[in-house]
């Protein structure tokens, strides 16, 4: 009977520790995802539009034509 009474608090302590470990793991995963997103944002900010177009699957010539069409200075010509 005494072992049963003593095991109750140990069980609850272990359960609380498990919850805390899960919360820490979820927080670490969130922080890694945010850092990766920031790295991608910085990479995109450094790239020019043609590089982004090609990275998304466009062909270099096609990207140049499409982007030239969108350029406001090209409409004046």
mmCIF file of N, CA and C in Angstrom:
data_model
loop_
_atom_site.group_PDB
_atom_site.id
_atom_site.type_symbol
_atom_site.label_atom_id
_atom_site.label_comp_id
_atom_site.label_asym_id
_atom_site.label_seq_id
_atom_site.Cartn_x
_atom_site.Cartn_y
_atom_site.Cartn_z
ATOM 1 N N UNK A 1 0.826 -1.190 0.000
ATOM 2 C CA UNK A 1 0.000 0.000 0.000
ATOM 3 C C UNK A 1 0.873 1.258 0.000
ATOM 4 N N UNK A 2 1.946 1.223 0.803
ATOM 5 C CA UNK A 2 2.841 2.377 0.888
ATOM 6 C C UNK A 2 3.510 2.676 -0.443
ATOM 7 N N UNK A 3 3.847 1.617 -1.205
ATOM 8 C CA UNK A 3 4.479 1.815 -2.517
ATOM 9 C C UNK A 3 3.508 2.471 -3.476
ATOM 10 N N UNK A 4 2.266 2.113 -3.382
ATOM 11 C CA UNK A 4 1.241 2.700 -4.240
ATOM 12 C C UNK A 4 1.080 4.189 -3.951
ATOM 13 N N UNK A 5 1.077 4.555 -2.695
ATOM 14 C CA UNK A 5 0.944 5.958 -2.298
ATOM 15 C C UNK A 5 2.179 6.746 -2.721
ATOM 16 N N UNK A 6 3.342 6.152 -2.600
ATOM 17 C CA UNK A 6 4.586 6.835 -2.952
ATOM 18 C C UNK A 6 4.738 6.981 -4.462
ATOM 19 N N UNK A 7 4.188 6.073 -5.222
ATOM 20 C CA UNK A 7 4.340 6.130 -6.674
ATOM 21 C C UNK A 7 3.449 7.199 -7.316
ATOM 22 N N UNK A 8 2.402 7.630 -6.638
ATOM 23 C CA UNK A 8 1.499 8.655 -7.180
ATOM 24 C C UNK A 8 2.206 9.963 -7.476
ATOM 25 N N UNK A 9 2.910 10.560 -6.509
ATOM 26 C CA UNK A 9 3.636 11.807 -6.784
ATOM 27 C C UNK A 9 4.738 11.638 -7.830
ATOM 28 N N UNK A 10 5.399 10.469 -7.809
ATOM 29 C CA UNK A 10 6.453 10.225 -8.812
ATOM 30 C C UNK A 10 5.851 10.192 -10.220
ATOM 31 N N UNK A 11 4.700 9.557 -10.339
ATOM 32 C CA UNK A 11 4.021 9.513 -11.636
ATOM 33 C C UNK A 11 3.655 10.924 -12.101
ATOM 34 N N UNK A 12 3.074 11.719 -11.229
ATOM 35 C CA UNK A 12 2.669 13.078 -11.588
ATOM 36 C C UNK A 12 3.884 13.942 -11.933
ATOM 37 N N UNK A 13 4.987 13.762 -11.187
ATOM 38 C CA UNK A 13 6.210 14.503 -11.474
ATOM 39 C C UNK A 13 6.736 14.135 -12.863
ATOM 40 N N UNK A 14 6.755 12.850 -13.166
ATOM 41 C CA UNK A 14 7.227 12.394 -14.483
ATOM 42 C C UNK A 14 6.349 12.910 -15.608
ATOM 43 N N UNK A 15 5.055 12.930 -15.376
ATOM 44 C CA UNK A 15 4.126 13.420 -16.391
ATOM 45 C C UNK A 15 4.349 14.913 -16.653
ATOM 46 N N UNK A 16 4.561 15.686 -15.588
ATOM 47 C CA UNK A 16 4.822 17.125 -15.735
ATOM 48 C C UNK A 16 6.138 17.355 -16.470
ATOM 49 N N UNK A 17 7.156 16.557 -16.159
ATOM 50 C CA UNK A 17 8.449 16.683 -16.836
ATOM 51 C C UNK A 17 8.293 16.367 -18.329
ATOM 52 N N UNK A 18 7.501 15.383 -18.638
ATOM 53 C CA UNK A 18 7.263 15.025 -20.045
ATOM 54 C C UNK A 18 6.587 16.154 -20.800
ATOM 55 N N UNK A 19 5.624 16.793 -20.168
ATOM 56 C CA UNK A 19 4.950 17.929 -20.795
ATOM 57 C C UNK A 19 5.926 19.078 -21.020
ATOM 58 N N UNK A 20 6.771 19.320 -20.024
ATOM 59 C CA UNK A 20 7.739 20.411 -20.150
ATOM 60 C C UNK A 20 8.735 20.117 -21.263
ATOM 61 N N UNK A 21 9.208 18.891 -21.379
ATOM 62 C CA UNK A 21 10.130 18.528 -22.443
ATOM 63 C C UNK A 21 9.473 18.682 -23.812
ATOM 64 N N UNK A 22 8.217 18.315 -23.925
ATOM 65 C CA UNK A 22 7.499 18.468 -25.193
ATOM 66 C C UNK A 22 7.348 19.942 -25.555
ATOM 67 N N UNK A 23 7.072 20.777 -24.562
ATOM 68 C CA UNK A 23 6.936 22.212 -24.826
ATOM 69 C C UNK A 23 8.259 22.812 -25.261
ATOM 70 N N UNK A 24 9.351 22.405 -24.632
ATOM 71 C CA UNK A 24 10.680 22.899 -25.008
ATOM 72 C C UNK A 24 11.018 22.455 -26.428
ATOM 73 N N UNK A 25 10.729 21.217 -26.772
ATOM 74 C CA UNK A 25 11.003 20.703 -28.107
ATOM 75 C C UNK A 25 10.193 21.468 -29.160
ATOM 76 N N UNK A 26 8.940 21.757 -28.857
ATOM 77 C CA UNK A 26 8.100 22.506 -29.797
ATOM 78 C C UNK A 26 8.627 23.925 -29.967
ATOM 79 N N UNK A 27 9.064 24.542 -28.888
ATOM 80 C CA UNK A 27 9.622 25.892 -28.963
ATOM 81 C C UNK A 27 10.907 25.911 -29.777
ATOM 82 N N UNK A 28 11.768 24.929 -29.576
ATOM 83 C CA UNK A 28 13.006 24.849 -30.353
ATOM 84 C C UNK A 28 12.718 24.660 -31.833
ATOM 85 N N UNK A 29 11.746 23.827 -32.164
ATOM 86 C CA UNK A 29 11.378 23.620 -33.567
ATOM 87 C C UNK A 29 10.831 24.909 -34.178
ATOM 88 N N UNK A 30 10.036 25.647 -33.413
ATOM 89 C CA UNK A 30 9.503 26.922 -33.904
ATOM 90 C C UNK A 30 10.621 27.922 -34.158
ATOM 91 N N UNK A 31 11.574 27.980 -33.258
ATOM 92 C CA UNK A 31 12.691 28.914 -33.419
ATOM 93 C C UNK A 31 13.536 28.558 -34.637
ATOM 94 N N UNK A 32 13.749 27.270 -34.881
ATOM 95 C CA UNK A 32 14.505 26.845 -36.061
ATOM 96 C C UNK A 32 13.757 27.221 -37.336
ATOM 97 N N UNK A 33 12.444 27.052 -37.332
ATOM 98 C CA UNK A 33 11.643 27.400 -38.503
ATOM 99 C C UNK A 33 11.681 28.904 -38.762
ATOM 100 N N UNK A 34 11.613 29.698 -37.714
ATOM 101 C CA UNK A 34 11.676 31.153 -37.867
ATOM 102 C C UNK A 34 13.033 31.568 -38.408
ATOM 103 N N UNK A 35 14.108 30.979 -37.900
ATOM 104 C CA UNK A 35 15.454 31.311 -38.374
ATOM 105 C C UNK A 35 15.615 30.935 -39.843
ATOM 106 N N UNK A 36 15.100 29.766 -40.230
ATOM 107 C CA UNK A 36 15.195 29.339 -41.625
ATOM 108 C C UNK A 36 14.418 30.296 -42.523
ATOM 109 N N UNK A 37 13.235 30.719 -42.062
ATOM 110 C CA UNK A 37 12.423 31.662 -42.829
ATOM 111 C C UNK A 37 13.154 32.988 -42.995
ATOM 112 N N UNK A 38 13.817 33.457 -41.938
ATOM 113 C CA UNK A 38 14.576 34.706 -42.021
ATOM 114 C C UNK A 38 15.740 34.570 -42.987
ATOM 115 N N UNK A 39 16.416 33.425 -42.974
ATOM 116 C CA UNK A 39 17.519 33.198 -43.912
ATOM 117 C C UNK A 39 17.029 33.235 -45.356
ATOM 118 N N UNK A 40 15.877 32.619 -45.604
ATOM 119 C CA UNK A 40 15.308 32.624 -46.953
ATOM 120 C C UNK A 40 14.916 34.045 -47.355
ATOM 121 N N UNK A 41 14.323 34.800 -46.420
ATOM 122 C CA UNK A 41 13.946 36.184 -46.715
ATOM 123 C C UNK A 41 15.163 37.019 -47.095
ATOM 124 N N UNK A 42 16.265 36.847 -46.362
ATOM 125 C CA UNK A 42 17.477 37.602 -46.670
ATOM 126 C C UNK A 42 18.044 37.199 -48.023
ATOM 127 N N UNK A 43 17.966 35.915 -48.338
ATOM 128 C CA UNK A 43 18.457 35.430 -49.629
ATOM 129 C C UNK A 43 17.630 36.015 -50.770
ATOM 130 N N UNK A 44 16.324 36.069 -50.599
ATOM 131 C CA UNK A 44 15.441 36.621 -51.633
ATOM 132 C C UNK A 44 15.667 38.129 -51.772
ATOM 133 N N UNK A 45 15.870 38.813 -50.655
ATOM 134 C CA UNK A 45 16.121 40.253 -50.712
ATOM 135 C C UNK A 45 17.388 40.574 -51.493
ATOM 136 N N UNK A 46 18.393 39.699 -51.401
ATOM 137 C CA UNK A 46 19.654 39.938 -52.109
ATOM 138 C C UNK A 46 19.563 39.586 -53.590
ATOM 139 N N UNK A 47 18.621 38.758 -53.977
ATOM 140 C CA UNK A 47 18.504 38.306 -55.366
ATOM 141 C C UNK A 47 17.779 39.352 -56.206
ATOM 142 N N UNK A 48 18.128 39.401 -57.483
ATOM 143 C CA UNK A 48 17.375 40.280 -58.368
ATOM 144 C C UNK A 48 16.197 39.499 -58.967
ATOM 145 N N UNK A 49 15.320 40.193 -59.656
ATOM 146 C CA UNK A 49 14.080 39.559 -60.136
ATOM 147 C C UNK A 49 14.336 38.418 -61.106
ATOM 148 N N UNK A 50 15.346 38.542 -61.958
ATOM 149 C CA UNK A 50 15.627 37.467 -62.918
ATOM 150 C C UNK A 50 16.073 36.209 -62.175
ATOM 151 N N UNK A 51 16.925 36.355 -61.161
ATOM 152 C CA UNK A 51 17.354 35.193 -60.377
ATOM 153 C C UNK A 51 16.171 34.514 -59.698
ATOM 154 N N UNK A 52 15.254 35.302 -59.169
ATOM 155 C CA UNK A 52 14.070 34.730 -58.517
ATOM 156 C C UNK A 52 13.202 34.007 -59.537
ATOM 157 N N UNK A 53 13.020 34.589 -60.703
ATOM 158 C CA UNK A 53 12.224 33.968 -61.765
ATOM 159 C C UNK A 53 12.828 32.625 -62.170
ATOM 160 N N UNK A 54 14.140 32.590 -62.348
ATOM 161 C CA UNK A 54 14.817 31.348 -62.739
ATOM 162 C C UNK A 54 14.710 30.316 -61.614
ATOM 163 N N UNK A 55 14.885 30.750 -60.366
ATOM 164 C CA UNK A 55 14.796 29.838 -59.220
ATOM 165 C C UNK A 55 13.401 29.216 -59.125
ATOM 166 N N UNK A 56 12.372 29.944 -59.538
ATOM 167 C CA UNK A 56 11.005 29.431 -59.501
ATOM 168 C C UNK A 56 10.674 28.573 -60.720
ATOM 169 N N UNK A 57 11.667 28.337 -61.585
ATOM 170 C CA UNK A 57 11.468 27.409 -62.689
ATOM 171 C C UNK A 57 11.397 28.044 -64.059
ATOM 172 N N UNK A 58 11.584 29.343 -64.151
ATOM 173 C CA UNK A 58 11.542 29.997 -65.462
ATOM 174 C C UNK A 58 12.841 29.839 -66.224
ATOM 175 N N UNK A 59 12.767 29.938 -67.527
ATOM 176 C CA UNK A 59 13.957 29.915 -68.361
ATOM 177 C C UNK A 59 14.534 31.324 -68.435
ATOM 178 N N UNK A 60 15.854 31.465 -68.507
ATOM 179 C CA UNK A 60 16.466 32.803 -68.486
ATOM 180 C C UNK A 60 15.900 33.757 -69.538
ATOM 181 N N UNK A 61 15.733 33.286 -70.768
ATOM 182 C CA UNK A 61 15.233 34.161 -71.837
ATOM 183 C C UNK A 61 13.787 34.578 -71.560
ATOM 184 N N UNK A 62 12.993 33.620 -71.119
ATOM 185 C CA UNK A 62 11.583 33.895 -70.839
ATOM 186 C C UNK A 62 11.444 34.877 -69.669
ATOM 187 N N UNK A 63 12.273 34.705 -68.649
ATOM 188 C CA UNK A 63 12.235 35.609 -67.499
ATOM 189 C C UNK A 63 12.611 37.032 -67.923
ATOM 190 N N UNK A 64 13.633 37.160 -68.765
ATOM 191 C CA UNK A 64 14.038 38.488 -69.225
ATOM 192 C C UNK A 64 12.921 39.159 -70.012
ATOM 193 N N UNK A 65 12.249 38.385 -70.874
ATOM 194 C CA UNK A 65 11.148 38.956 -71.662
ATOM 195 C C UNK A 65 9.998 39.397 -70.757
ATOM 196 N N UNK A 66 9.612 38.547 -69.815
ATOM 197 C CA UNK A 66 8.498 38.870 -68.925
ATOM 198 C C UNK A 66 8.823 40.069 -68.042
ATOM 199 N N UNK A 67 10.027 40.105 -67.513
ATOM 200 C CA UNK A 67 10.395 41.207 -66.625
ATOM 201 C C UNK A 67 10.574 42.507 -67.398
ATOM 202 N N UNK A 68 11.047 42.428 -68.621
ATOM 203 C CA UNK A 68 11.179 43.621 -69.449
ATOM 204 C C UNK A 68 9.790 44.192 -69.741
ATOM 205 N N UNK A 69 8.831 43.300 -69.943
ATOM 206 C CA UNK A 69 7.460 43.731 -70.209
ATOM 207 C C UNK A 69 6.865 44.465 -69.009
ATOM 208 N N UNK A 70 7.276 44.088 -67.798
ATOM 209 C CA UNK A 70 6.766 44.713 -66.586
ATOM 210 C C UNK A 70 7.505 46.004 -66.215
ATOM 211 N N UNK A 71 8.651 46.245 -66.818
ATOM 212 C CA UNK A 71 9.474 47.412 -66.486
ATOM 213 C C UNK A 71 8.811 48.681 -67.009
ATOM 214 N N UNK A 72 8.549 49.664 -66.144
ATOM 215 C CA UNK A 72 7.897 50.894 -66.580
ATOM 216 C C UNK A 72 8.715 51.680 -67.610
ATOM 217 N N UNK A 73 10.024 51.607 -67.530
ATOM 218 C CA UNK A 73 10.844 52.338 -68.497
ATOM 219 C C UNK A 73 10.775 51.704 -69.882
ATOM 220 N N UNK A 74 10.438 50.419 -69.978
ATOM 221 C CA UNK A 74 10.331 49.748 -71.267
ATOM 222 C C UNK A 74 9.071 50.213 -72.013
ATOM 223 N N UNK A 75 8.059 50.688 -71.322
ATOM 224 C CA UNK A 75 6.822 51.149 -71.974
ATOM 225 C C UNK A 75 7.045 52.470 -72.706
ATOM 226 N N UNK A 76 8.008 53.226 -72.267
ATOM 227 C CA UNK A 76 8.286 54.504 -72.913
ATOM 228 C C UNK A 76 8.940 54.317 -74.270
ATOM 229 N N UNK A 77 9.541 53.149 -74.489
ATOM 230 C CA UNK A 77 10.232 52.910 -75.765
ATOM 231 C C UNK A 77 9.292 52.617 -76.889
#
